[in-house]
Amino acid sequence: MVLVGGGPGDPGLLTVAGLEAVRTADVLVCDRLAPLAVLQQVRPGAEVIDVAKIPRGAFTSQERINELLVEHGRAGRRVVRLKGGDSFVFGRGGEEWQACAAAGVAVRVIPGVSSAIAGPALAGIPLTHRQLTQGFTVVSGHLPPGDPGSTLDWAALARANTTLVVLMGVATLPAITAALIAAGMAADTPAATVANAGLPSQRDVRGTVADIATRTAEAGLRPPAITVVGAVAGFRP
């Protein structure tokens, strides 16, 4: 099985190695955030399996995805798991590797361009800048601050003085920004949300940590979207 990170959605940002894997696959297991335009490169006779996970919509369980990878891998087929971004950055690639390894299916990894980096870059936001910040932190916003399942220390993040990149945080953005301000982050800290990065439908809004949740909602931005909080979000070349 080949685990391919497909990048943020633009087929031009899929690596050469990733494209070659797609072209030679017997079975391609892909989700909605993968660069679907490359499906035109799938060889005749190959099977394409859609395992989309749409927020509050169509859903294929991770357990079922693992079963598909193992089933086809054990049958001797060249299986390619094509994901958006990088498989190991909130892509559950590690879980799929573990499932295949436990079943005796060999795994090769082809890294992808993570949307956590590509999204801000495509909107003109450098995550680091020598005069502004010396690091960045990427977190999942899937669970809001205070949720029993959350392992994040939002107060520490507010004080870290690095760029904060929030993935999967559109719905929880009001709670996240409120927690950051409550923990001491300046309300006028620049912030930006970028949606559909790398696609013709890409849009972004700019503001501050105090109003970016409202601006994101008023602009009608929907997932997939990334929010950047920190001095670099106010960057103007």
Protein backbone atom coordinates (compact mmCIF):
# COMPACT_ATOMS: atom_id res chain seq x y z
CA MET A 1 0.00 0.00 0.00
CA VAL A 2 1.24 3.47 -0.84
CA LEU A 3 0.16 6.32 1.41
CA VAL A 4 0.14 9.49 -0.73
CA GLY A 5 -0.26 13.02 0.57
CA GLY A 6 -2.00 14.89 -2.23
CA GLY A 7 -1.40 18.48 -1.16
CA PRO A 8 -4.03 21.18 -0.62
CA GLY A 9 -6.15 20.46 -3.70
CA ASP A 10 -4.37 21.95 -6.69
CA PRO A 11 -3.16 18.96 -8.75
CA GLY A 12 -0.02 20.92 -9.56
CA LEU A 13 0.97 20.68 -5.90
CA LEU A 14 0.91 16.87 -5.89
CA THR A 15 4.47 15.55 -5.89
CA VAL A 16 5.93 13.76 -8.92
CA ALA A 17 6.23 10.58 -6.84
CA GLY A 18 2.61 10.89 -5.75
CA LEU A 19 1.40 11.29 -9.33
CA GLU A 20 3.37 8.24 -10.43
CA ALA A 21 1.76 6.21 -7.66
CA VAL A 22 -1.71 7.31 -8.80
CA ARG A 23 -0.92 6.39 -12.39
CA THR A 24 0.18 2.86 -11.49
CA ALA A 25 -2.48 2.01 -8.90
CA ASP A 26 -4.77 -1.00 -9.20
CA VAL A 27 -6.99 0.45 -6.47
CA LEU A 28 -7.16 4.12 -5.54
CA VAL A 29 -8.81 4.95 -2.21
CA CYS A 30 -9.40 8.71 -2.03
CA ASP A 31 -11.30 11.33 -0.06
CA ARG A 32 -12.90 14.64 -0.94
CA LEU A 33 -9.88 16.78 0.00
CA ALA A 34 -7.52 14.92 -2.34
CA PRO A 35 -6.65 16.60 -5.68
CA LEU A 36 -9.51 14.90 -7.53
CA ALA A 37 -8.45 16.30 -10.91
CA VAL A 38 -5.66 13.69 -10.96
CA LEU A 39 -8.26 10.94 -11.21
CA GLN A 40 -7.98 11.55 -14.94
CA GLN A 41 -4.52 10.03 -14.65
CA VAL A 42 -5.80 6.71 -13.26
CA ARG A 43 -5.02 3.85 -15.63
CA PRO A 44 -7.88 2.03 -17.40
CA GLY A 45 -9.29 -0.79 -15.33
CA ALA A 46 -8.20 0.64 -11.98
CA GLU A 47 -10.82 0.77 -9.24
CA VAL A 48 -11.51 4.12 -7.56
CA ILE A 49 -13.08 3.98 -4.10
CA ASP A 50 -14.52 7.18 -2.62
CA VAL A 51 -14.25 7.26 1.16
CA ALA A 52 -15.35 10.86 1.65
CA LYS A 53 -15.76 12.30 5.12
CA ILE A 54 -17.98 15.34 4.81
CA PRO A 55 -18.62 17.32 8.02
CA ARG A 56 -22.17 16.58 9.14
CA GLY A 57 -22.66 14.71 5.83
CA ALA A 58 -21.59 11.54 4.00
CA PHE A 59 -19.18 9.58 6.13
CA THR A 60 -16.98 6.51 5.79
CA SER A 61 -15.67 5.27 9.12
CA GLN A 62 -11.93 5.01 9.65
CA GLU A 63 -12.39 1.36 10.52
CA ARG A 64 -14.00 0.69 7.13
CA ILE A 65 -11.22 2.56 5.34
CA ASN A 66 -8.64 0.43 7.14
CA GLU A 67 -10.53 -2.71 6.14
CA LEU A 68 -10.53 -1.68 2.47
CA LEU A 69 -6.80 -1.01 2.46
CA VAL A 70 -6.05 -4.36 4.09
CA GLU A 71 -8.51 -6.29 1.93
CA HIS A 72 -7.10 -5.05 -1.36
CA GLY A 73 -3.51 -5.11 -0.15
CA ARG A 74 -3.77 -8.75 0.90
CA ALA A 75 -5.24 -9.57 -2.50
CA GLY A 76 -1.96 -8.47 -4.07
CA ARG A 77 -3.28 -5.29 -5.65
CA ARG A 78 -1.28 -2.07 -5.85
CA VAL A 79 -3.28 0.07 -3.43
CA VAL A 80 -2.85 3.84 -3.25
CA ARG A 81 -4.45 5.81 -0.44
CA LEU A 82 -4.72 9.38 -1.72
CA LYS A 83 -5.40 12.07 0.86
CA GLY A 84 -5.44 15.83 0.96
CA GLY A 85 -2.48 17.66 2.47
CA ASP A 86 0.04 15.39 4.17
CA SER A 87 -1.10 12.02 5.48
CA PHE A 88 0.62 12.51 8.82
CA VAL A 89 -0.76 16.00 9.59
CA PHE A 90 -4.30 15.33 10.88
CA GLY A 91 -4.72 12.82 8.06
CA ARG A 92 -4.89 9.64 10.16
CA GLY A 93 -2.09 8.21 8.04
CA GLY A 94 -0.50 6.72 11.12
CA GLU A 95 -3.66 4.77 11.92
CA GLU A 96 -3.87 3.40 8.40
CA TRP A 97 -0.20 2.40 8.45
CA GLN A 98 -0.72 0.59 11.75
CA ALA A 99 -3.74 -1.30 10.41
CA CYS A 100 -1.85 -2.43 7.31
CA ALA A 101 1.27 -3.37 9.27
CA ALA A 102 -0.78 -5.46 11.71
CA ALA A 103 -2.27 -7.32 8.73
CA GLY A 104 1.10 -7.90 7.10
CA VAL A 105 0.59 -5.38 4.29
CA ALA A 106 3.74 -3.42 3.46
CA VAL A 107 3.41 0.37 3.42
CA ARG A 108 5.34 3.05 1.54
CA VAL A 109 4.85 6.73 2.41
CA ILE A 110 4.96 9.59 -0.10
CA PRO A 111 4.74 12.89 1.83
CA GLY A 112 2.46 15.67 0.68
CA VAL A 113 2.38 19.45 0.94
CA SER A 114 0.45 20.11 4.14
CA SER A 115 -2.44 22.53 3.86
CA ALA A 116 -1.27 23.96 7.19
CA ILE A 117 1.69 25.46 5.34
CA ALA A 118 0.34 25.75 1.81
CA GLY A 119 -2.92 27.51 2.72
CA PRO A 120 -1.31 30.51 4.38
CA ALA A 121 1.43 30.66 1.73
CA LEU A 122 -1.10 30.76 -1.11
CA ALA A 123 -2.81 33.68 0.66
CA GLY A 124 0.49 35.54 0.98
CA ILE A 125 1.02 34.78 4.67
CA PRO A 126 4.50 33.52 5.67
CA LEU A 127 4.22 31.42 8.83
CA THR A 128 7.62 32.65 9.95
CA HIS A 129 9.32 35.97 9.30
CA ARG A 130 12.65 37.04 10.74
CA GLN A 131 11.29 40.32 12.13
CA LEU A 132 7.94 38.94 13.29
CA THR A 133 8.04 35.38 14.65
CA GLN A 134 10.46 32.52 15.13
CA GLY A 135 8.09 29.58 14.93
CA PHE A 136 4.61 28.28 14.31
CA THR A 137 2.26 25.82 15.96
CA VAL A 138 -0.33 23.74 14.08
CA VAL A 139 -3.37 22.55 16.02
CA SER A 140 -6.73 20.96 15.36
CA GLY A 141 -9.77 23.06 16.14
CA HIS A 142 -12.14 20.12 15.79
CA LEU A 143 -12.82 20.18 19.53
CA PRO A 144 -13.38 23.55 21.24
CA PRO A 145 -11.49 24.69 24.35
CA GLY A 146 -12.91 23.01 27.43
CA ASP A 147 -14.15 19.94 25.59
CA PRO A 148 -13.35 16.80 27.62
CA GLY A 149 -11.71 15.25 24.55
CA SER A 150 -9.35 18.16 23.90
CA THR A 151 -5.69 17.74 24.87
CA LEU A 152 -4.63 21.28 23.95
CA ASP A 153 -3.49 23.88 26.46
CA TRP A 154 -5.02 26.98 24.87
CA ALA A 155 -3.65 29.25 27.60
CA ALA A 156 -0.12 28.08 26.79
CA LEU A 157 -0.76 28.61 23.09
CA ALA A 158 -1.90 32.16 23.79
CA ARG A 159 1.43 32.88 25.49
CA ALA A 160 3.70 30.96 23.10
CA ASN A 161 4.49 33.96 20.86
CA THR A 162 4.48 31.81 17.74
CA THR A 163 2.16 31.84 14.76
CA LEU A 164 -0.91 29.72 15.52
CA VAL A 165 -2.40 27.71 12.64
CA VAL A 166 -5.83 26.22 13.32
CA LEU A 167 -7.14 23.45 11.08
CA MET A 168 -10.73 22.17 11.19
CA GLY A 169 -11.76 25.13 13.30
CA VAL A 170 -14.47 26.99 11.38
CA ALA A 171 -17.32 25.88 13.66
CA THR A 172 -15.32 26.29 16.87
CA LEU A 173 -13.56 29.54 15.95
CA PRO A 174 -15.67 31.76 18.26
CA ALA A 175 -14.79 29.59 21.27
CA ILE A 176 -11.13 29.32 20.27
CA THR A 177 -10.59 33.05 19.83
CA ALA A 178 -12.45 33.84 23.05
CA ALA A 179 -10.20 31.38 24.92
CA LEU A 180 -7.05 32.91 23.45
CA ILE A 181 -8.09 36.44 24.48
CA ALA A 182 -9.16 35.24 27.93
CA ALA A 183 -5.69 33.71 28.35
CA GLY A 184 -4.00 37.03 27.64
CA MET A 185 -3.53 37.23 23.89
CA ALA A 186 -3.90 40.84 22.73
CA ALA A 187 -7.29 41.37 21.10
CA ASP A 188 -5.70 43.26 18.21
CA THR A 189 -3.43 40.34 17.24
CA PRO A 190 -3.74 39.93 13.45
CA ALA A 191 -5.67 36.92 12.17
CA ALA A 192 -6.82 35.54 8.83
CA THR A 193 -8.95 32.68 7.55
CA VAL A 194 -8.19 31.02 4.21
CA ALA A 195 -10.75 28.71 2.61
CA ASN A 196 -10.34 26.32 -0.35
CA ALA A 197 -6.62 27.07 -0.58
CA GLY A 198 -5.11 26.22 -3.93
CA LEU A 199 -8.45 25.99 -5.74
CA PRO A 200 -10.11 28.53 -8.06
CA SER A 201 -12.63 29.11 -5.25
CA GLN A 202 -9.95 30.19 -2.76
CA ARG A 203 -11.02 33.08 -0.54
CA ASP A 204 -9.61 34.72 2.55
CA VAL A 205 -10.63 37.29 5.12
CA ARG A 206 -8.38 39.33 7.42
CA GLY A 207 -9.00 40.78 10.83
CA THR A 208 -7.88 40.36 14.41
CA VAL A 209 -8.24 37.55 16.91
CA ALA A 210 -11.16 39.54 18.38
CA ASP A 211 -13.20 39.64 15.18
CA ILE A 212 -11.91 36.92 12.83
CA ALA A 213 -14.66 34.49 13.87
CA THR A 214 -17.32 37.06 13.00
CA ARG A 215 -15.61 38.04 9.75
CA THR A 216 -15.25 34.39 8.74
CA ALA A 217 -18.95 33.76 9.36
CA GLU A 218 -20.07 36.95 7.61
CA ALA A 219 -17.98 36.05 4.56
CA GLY A 220 -19.65 32.65 4.43
CA LEU A 221 -16.37 30.76 4.52
CA ARG A 222 -16.84 27.03 4.93
CA PRO A 223 -14.49 24.08 5.44
CA PRO A 224 -11.91 23.26 4.33
CA ALA A 225 -10.45 26.41 5.86
CA ILE A 226 -7.45 27.41 7.94
CA THR A 227 -7.17 30.23 10.43
CA VAL A 228 -3.82 31.89 11.13
CA VAL A 229 -3.35 33.94 14.29
CA GLY A 230 -0.24 36.02 14.85
CA ALA A 231 1.76 38.97 13.56
CA VAL A 232 2.33 37.34 10.17
CA ALA A 233 -1.42 37.37 9.47
CA GLY A 234 -1.05 41.14 9.05
CA PHE A 235 1.88 40.71 6.64
CA ARG A 236 1.87 42.95 3.59
CA PRO A 237 4.75 42.34 1.16
